[in-house]
Amino acid sequence: MSDLQIEVKNISFAYEKGREVLSGVSFTVAKGESVGLIGANGAGKSTLLKLLVGLNPGFSGEACLFGLPLEKQNLAEIRSRTGYVFQDSDSQLFLNTVYEDVAFAPRNYKMTEAETKERVLHALELTGIPHLSSRQIYKLSGGEKKLVSIATVLSMTPELILFDEPSIALDPKNRRNLIRILNSMDQTKVIASHDLDLILDTCGRTILLSDQTVVCDGRTEEILTDRGLLEAHGLELPLGLQRTAHRPE
Amino acid sequence: MGQTGKAVHEVHRLEQLAARDQWVNRIHPLVKFFLTVGYLAVTVSFPAYDLAGTAGMAVYPLALLILADLSFRDTGKRLRLVLPFVLLIGLGNLFFDRNLVQIGGFTIRAGVVSMAVLFVKGTLCVLASYLLIATTSMEKLCYAFGILHFPKAVITQFLLTWRYLTLLLEEVNRMTDAYALRAPGQKGIRMKAWGSLAGQLLLRSMDRADGVYESMLLRGYRGDYAYIRETAPLRGRDAAWLLFWGALFVLFRRFPVLYLAGAGIGGLLS
């Protein structure tokens, strides 16, 4: 059996005819890898992630997750093994309390109430928010909502988790907490973000998307320290590295 | 906070009330549903001039308010939005019901009494429905509908509409706030802005609804709201609660309990 969890070959996709968002995208992700997906605004990061879970049908090329072709008949299995953390937590969370929202997936997968409870408590434990269990979602802060979003995905015990801009709108403390949680996860991760410092701290490998395609795929340290490459594709060195570069003697 | 902000807050507040761990909240949703339907039917069935009998039915919502530890003040505030409509419906009786009746030695128009009865009936019915929602979450209520074999599609529609209602209100709130901040001193929204605001609202709420639906799909949703599944069986105390109140409704309907109680107390005092 292949150790690859994502295999994408020559994928192209357009929302409108003649205006491609992705063109000839190819890459693979092996089990246990943590891969950063970077690119300027509008590079197609979110589109690619949504495509991988079947939310953007009508693409050309080949895509397989867990060895299963990304086709309608396999979507249920692919989705049951893949977690997706949305950019906007308000889209991800729609039930009244934290417990109910985290329990949504286990219940849909026909688990008993006892199993559901166990999964929910474990997911809340992993994200460090068991105290929020009975809280109403609309009363949570942005950082808390993000952690709950991650817990809703962890309760599915997925093998692969796709994160779409996970650090957006988080304050420094919550961001650090998020990085700690991301690093503690064993699952295969693909993190789409233009927060390059986050990618530097959490991903061993990085894929750079630009002009609708993959322009670079390699070790994170090499890509994120290449000022010329980043600037040529509308990005800048991670802030941490910029400060080091400009530190007075 | 604007009007829509208050509406959003109210919806969330109702959900918060329903999610509390009170004794009344823990009663089986099917029992509460049956009792509310029964209560509405009995209350509405009182004769048009039976003010004392109708008023006696207040015992159920009063008991629920106390047992569920709900604030009388907040409940009154919520009801005041509906009460003018209830009053309006009864107002016609003043003009059309011209008979005369004797009450306590006074002769008054029967229309006044029937209007008062209608007002009491309306208030009690609205109060009982509010108490059902305030002590039972929409999901639990839908679970009760599921037991009653309501069509799945109807139940799902009901739940999603409830969820999207909040979402729609939140979008309205954001847009009206954004408008107000850029139109200081202006009261309300200008007519010429209504068209584009309504269009934007439609697009934005559809976008958010799409996001929510995608999130549901990715977490195993297949058109069947598994969320309403509940394993809690009907317990003895649920049955006792149903029987107790069911019997009391019949008692209040068949006998003038308040009148008899008043006469009894009067007899004791004399």
Coordinates of C-alpha atoms in Angstrom, one line a residue, chain A residues 116-229:
Chain A
T116 CA -19.3 10.6 21.2
K117 CA -18.7 12.0 24.6
E118 CA -15.3 10.3 24.9
R119 CA -14.3 11.7 21.5
V120 CA -15.5 15.2 22.4
L121 CA -13.7 15.3 25.7
H122 CA -10.5 13.9 24.1
A123 CA -10.6 16.5 21.3
L124 CA -11.2 19.3 23.8
E125 CA -8.4 18.0 26.0
L126 CA -6.0 18.0 23.0
T127 CA -6.8 21.6 22.2
G128 CA -6.6 22.6 25.9
I129 CA -10.2 23.8 26.1
P130 CA -12.2 21.3 28.2
H131 CA -13.4 24.3 30.3
L132 CA -15.2 25.7 27.3
S133 CA -17.4 22.5 26.8
S134 CA -20.7 24.0 27.8
R135 CA -20.0 27.6 26.6
Q136 CA -22.1 29.1 23.8
I137 CA -20.1 29.6 20.7
Y138 CA -21.2 33.1 19.9
K139 CA -19.7 34.2 23.2
L140 CA -16.3 32.9 22.5
S141 CA -13.3 35.0 21.4
G142 CA -11.7 34.6 18.0
G143 CA -8.8 32.6 19.4
E144 CA -11.2 30.3 21.3
K145 CA -13.3 29.8 18.2
K146 CA -10.3 28.7 16.3
L147 CA -9.4 26.1 18.9
V148 CA -13.0 24.8 18.9
S149 CA -12.8 24.6 15.1
I150 CA -9.7 22.4 15.5
A151 CA -11.5 20.3 18.1
T152 CA -14.5 19.8 15.8
V153 CA -12.1 18.2 13.3
L154 CA -10.0 16.2 15.9
S155 CA -13.2 14.5 17.2
M156 CA -13.3 12.8 13.8
T157 CA -9.9 11.3 14.5
P158 CA -8.8 12.1 10.9
E159 CA -5.6 10.9 9.3
L160 CA -5.1 14.1 7.4
I161 CA -5.9 17.6 8.4
L162 CA -6.1 20.6 6.0
F163 CA -5.8 24.0 7.6
D164 CA -6.9 27.1 5.7
E165 CA -5.2 30.2 7.2
P166 CA -5.3 28.9 10.8
S167 CA -3.5 31.9 12.4
I168 CA -5.7 34.6 10.8
A169 CA -7.0 37.1 13.3
L170 CA -5.2 35.5 16.3
D171 CA -3.4 37.5 18.9
P172 CA 0.3 36.6 19.6
K173 CA -0.6 34.4 22.6
N174 CA -3.3 32.5 20.8
R175 CA -1.0 32.1 17.8
R176 CA 1.8 30.6 20.0
N177 CA -0.8 28.3 21.5
L178 CA -1.9 27.3 18.0
I179 CA 1.7 26.5 16.9
R180 CA 2.1 24.3 20.0
I181 CA -1.1 22.4 19.2
L182 CA -0.1 22.0 15.5
N183 CA 3.3 20.7 16.5
S184 CA 1.8 18.2 19.0
M185 CA -0.5 16.6 16.3
D186 CA 0.6 13.3 14.8
Q187 CA -1.6 13.5 11.7
T188 CA -0.5 14.5 8.3
K189 CA -1.0 18.2 7.9
V190 CA -1.3 20.6 5.0
I191 CA -1.3 24.2 6.3
A192 CA -2.2 27.0 3.8
S193 CA -1.1 30.3 5.1
H194 CA 0.7 33.5 4.2
D195 CA 1.8 33.7 7.8
L196 CA 5.3 32.5 6.9
D197 CA 6.5 32.5 10.5
L198 CA 3.8 30.0 11.4
I199 CA 4.9 27.8 8.4
L200 CA 8.5 28.1 9.5
D201 CA 7.6 26.9 13.0
T202 CA 5.2 24.1 12.0
C203 CA 6.2 22.6 8.6
G204 CA 9.2 20.7 7.5
R205 CA 8.3 21.1 3.8
T206 CA 6.8 24.0 1.9
I207 CA 5.0 24.3 -1.5
L208 CA 5.0 27.7 -3.0
L209 CA 2.0 28.5 -5.3
S210 CA 2.1 31.4 -7.7
D211 CA 0.7 32.1 -11.1
Q212 CA -1.8 29.3 -10.7
T213 CA 0.9 26.6 -10.3
V214 CA 3.5 25.1 -8.0
V215 CA 6.7 27.1 -8.5
C216 CA 8.7 25.6 -5.7
D217 CA 8.5 22.5 -3.5
G218 CA 11.2 21.8 -0.9
R219 CA 12.5 22.2 2.6
T220 CA 10.9 25.0 4.5
E221 CA 14.1 26.6 5.7
E222 CA 15.5 26.8 2.2
I223 CA 12.4 28.3 0.7
L224 CA 11.6 30.7 3.4
T225 CA 15.1 32.1 3.6
D226 CA 15.3 32.7 -0.1
R227 CA 14.4 36.4 -0.3
G228 CA 14.7 36.6 -4.0
L229 CA 12.3 33.7 -4.6

